[in-house]
Coordinates of C-alpha atoms in Angstrom, one line a residue:
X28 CA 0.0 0.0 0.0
X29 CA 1.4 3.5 -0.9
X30 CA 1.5 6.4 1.9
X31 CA -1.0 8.0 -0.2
X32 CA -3.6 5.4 -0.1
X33 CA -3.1 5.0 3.8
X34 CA -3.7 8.7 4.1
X35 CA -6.3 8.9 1.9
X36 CA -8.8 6.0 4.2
X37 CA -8.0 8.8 6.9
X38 CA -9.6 11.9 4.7
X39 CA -13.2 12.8 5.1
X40 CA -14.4 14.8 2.1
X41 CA -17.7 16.3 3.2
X42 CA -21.2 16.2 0.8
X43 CA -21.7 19.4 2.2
X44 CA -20.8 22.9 3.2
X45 CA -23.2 23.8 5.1
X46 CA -24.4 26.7 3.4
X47 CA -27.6 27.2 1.5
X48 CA -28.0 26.2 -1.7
X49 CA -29.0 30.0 -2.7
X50 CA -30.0 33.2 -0.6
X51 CA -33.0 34.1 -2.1
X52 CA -35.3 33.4 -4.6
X53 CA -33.7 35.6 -6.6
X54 CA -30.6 33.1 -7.0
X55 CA -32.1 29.7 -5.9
X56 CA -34.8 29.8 -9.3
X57 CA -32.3 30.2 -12.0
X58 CA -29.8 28.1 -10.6
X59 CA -32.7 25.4 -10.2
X60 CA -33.9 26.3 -14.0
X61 CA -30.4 26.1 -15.5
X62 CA -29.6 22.2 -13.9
X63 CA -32.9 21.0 -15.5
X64 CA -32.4 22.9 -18.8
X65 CA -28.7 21.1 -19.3
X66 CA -30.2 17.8 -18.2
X67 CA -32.5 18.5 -20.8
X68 CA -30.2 19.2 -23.4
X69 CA -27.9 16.7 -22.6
X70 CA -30.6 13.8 -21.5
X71 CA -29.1 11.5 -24.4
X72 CA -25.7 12.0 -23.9
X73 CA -24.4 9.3 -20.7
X74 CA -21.0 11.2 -21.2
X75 CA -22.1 14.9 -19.6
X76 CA -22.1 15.2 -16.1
X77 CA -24.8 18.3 -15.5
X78 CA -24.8 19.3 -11.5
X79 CA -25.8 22.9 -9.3
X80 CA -24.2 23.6 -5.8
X81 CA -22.0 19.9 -5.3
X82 CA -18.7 20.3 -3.7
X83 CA -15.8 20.0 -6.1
X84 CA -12.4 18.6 -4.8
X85 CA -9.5 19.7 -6.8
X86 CA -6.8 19.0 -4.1
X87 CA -6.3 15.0 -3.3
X88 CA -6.0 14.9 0.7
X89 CA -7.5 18.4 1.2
X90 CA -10.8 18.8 2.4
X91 CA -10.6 22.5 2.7
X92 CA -9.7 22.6 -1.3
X93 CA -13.1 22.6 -2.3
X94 CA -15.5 25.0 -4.2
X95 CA -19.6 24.3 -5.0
X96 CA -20.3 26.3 -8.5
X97 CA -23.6 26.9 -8.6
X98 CA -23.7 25.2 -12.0
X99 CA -21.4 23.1 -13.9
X100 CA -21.3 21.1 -17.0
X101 CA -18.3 18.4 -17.5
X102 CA -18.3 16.8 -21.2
X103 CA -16.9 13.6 -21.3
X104 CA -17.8 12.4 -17.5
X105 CA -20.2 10.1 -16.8
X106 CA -24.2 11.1 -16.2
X107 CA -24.9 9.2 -12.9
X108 CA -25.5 11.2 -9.4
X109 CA -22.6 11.7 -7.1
X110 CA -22.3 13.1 -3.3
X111 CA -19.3 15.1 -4.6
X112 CA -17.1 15.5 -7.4
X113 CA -12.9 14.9 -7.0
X114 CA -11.3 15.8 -9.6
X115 CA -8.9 12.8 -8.8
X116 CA -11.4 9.9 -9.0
X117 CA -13.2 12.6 -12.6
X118 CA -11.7 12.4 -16.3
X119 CA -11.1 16.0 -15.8
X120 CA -12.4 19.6 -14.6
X121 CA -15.9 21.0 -15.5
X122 CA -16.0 22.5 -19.0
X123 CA -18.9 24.6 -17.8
X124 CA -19.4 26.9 -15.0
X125 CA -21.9 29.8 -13.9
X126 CA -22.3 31.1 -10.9
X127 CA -25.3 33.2 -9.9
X128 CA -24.4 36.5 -8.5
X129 CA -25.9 38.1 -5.1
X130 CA -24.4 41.0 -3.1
X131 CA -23.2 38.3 -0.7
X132 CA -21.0 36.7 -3.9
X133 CA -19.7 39.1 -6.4
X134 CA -16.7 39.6 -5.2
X135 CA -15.8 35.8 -4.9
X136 CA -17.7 35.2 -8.2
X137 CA -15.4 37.7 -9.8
X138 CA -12.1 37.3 -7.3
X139 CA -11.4 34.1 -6.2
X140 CA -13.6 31.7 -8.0
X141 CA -12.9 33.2 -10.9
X142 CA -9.5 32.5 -10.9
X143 CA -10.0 29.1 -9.3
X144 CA -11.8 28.2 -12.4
X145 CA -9.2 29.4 -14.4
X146 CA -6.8 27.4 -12.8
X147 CA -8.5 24.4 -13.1
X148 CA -8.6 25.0 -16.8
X149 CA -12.9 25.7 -17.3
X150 CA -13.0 26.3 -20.6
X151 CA -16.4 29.1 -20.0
X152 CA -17.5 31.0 -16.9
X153 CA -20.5 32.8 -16.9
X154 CA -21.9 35.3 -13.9
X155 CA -25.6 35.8 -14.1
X156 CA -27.2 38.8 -11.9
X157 CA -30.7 37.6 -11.8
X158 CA -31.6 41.6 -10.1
X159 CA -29.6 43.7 -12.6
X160 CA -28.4 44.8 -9.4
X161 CA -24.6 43.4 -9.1
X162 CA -23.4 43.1 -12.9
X163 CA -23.8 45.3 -16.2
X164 CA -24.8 43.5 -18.4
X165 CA -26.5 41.1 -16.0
X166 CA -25.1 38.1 -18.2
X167 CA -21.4 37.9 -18.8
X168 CA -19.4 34.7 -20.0
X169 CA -15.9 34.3 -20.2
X170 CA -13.5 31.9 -22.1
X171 CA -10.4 30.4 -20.8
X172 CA -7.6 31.6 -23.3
X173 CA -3.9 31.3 -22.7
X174 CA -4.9 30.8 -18.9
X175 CA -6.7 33.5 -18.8
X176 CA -10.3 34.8 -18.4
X177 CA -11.5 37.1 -22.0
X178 CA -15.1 38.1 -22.5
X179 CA -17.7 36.7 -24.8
X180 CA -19.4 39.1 -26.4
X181 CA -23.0 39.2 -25.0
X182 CA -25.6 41.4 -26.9
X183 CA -28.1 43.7 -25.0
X184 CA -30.8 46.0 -25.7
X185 CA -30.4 49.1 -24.0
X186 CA -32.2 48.0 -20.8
X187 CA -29.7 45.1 -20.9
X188 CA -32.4 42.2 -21.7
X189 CA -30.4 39.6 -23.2
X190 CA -30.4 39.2 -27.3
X191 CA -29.4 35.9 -27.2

């Protein structure tokens, strides 16, 4: 047996942080409506993993390194229900993430989580305001080039609905 395995029986990963799974309706109905929408999409595909608000691992014998995107999309991974996802025991790191932003988030959307993401190599990351309140425009979606974050354009009226 190698020291890793023996201090791996000792690690606990948690299926949970304790924290809500959103802080109002406000966050909690599009991050419920954007899980079922992938599922949707991706129903016939048993090789996209479609999840909201799991705890990702991405450090093997570290509980602590752990973060729970509101919504994530991994292609290539199998579509069966988990407790949590390690990158470790995955074929690789979510293609797909968006958070949904609150005044309680922004700045670790946009900080830390952003650049957590980037590090794990998620090819898109998208922040949705569902209030307007936080982010102009409310949508905004990033792709991972060179390491770094660089916006996708995102067309808006001038009341910043969403063109599509």
């Amino acid at each position: 047996m190698t020291l890793i395995s023996e201090f791996e029986t000792d690690v606990v990963y948690p299926d949970s942080d304790g924290r809500p799974v959103a802080e109002s309706d406000f966050q909690r109905e599009p991050l419920i409506y954007a899980v079922n929408a992938l599922r949707r999409w991706f129903h016939a595909r048993e090789d996209v993993y479609v999840s909201g608000n799991i705890l990702l691992y991405y450090e093997q014998g570290n509980p602590r390194a752990a973060v729970a995107p509101d919504v994530l999309v991994v292609l290539g991974a199998p579509s069966h229900n988990r407790r949590s996802y390690k990158l470790w025991e995955e074929p690789k790191a979510p293609d797909f993430v968006i958070e949904i932003t609150s005044r309680a988030t922004v700045s670790e959307d946009q900080g830390n989580k952003r650049g957590l993401y980037a590090y794990l190599g998620v090819s898109e990351y998208w922040q949705y305001d569902p209030t307007g309140d936080y982010l102009k425009p409310a949508l905004a979606g990033f792709r991972l080039i060179d390491r770094n974050y660089w916006p996708i354009p995102v067309r808006s009226d001038a009341e910043g609905h969403w063109l599509g």
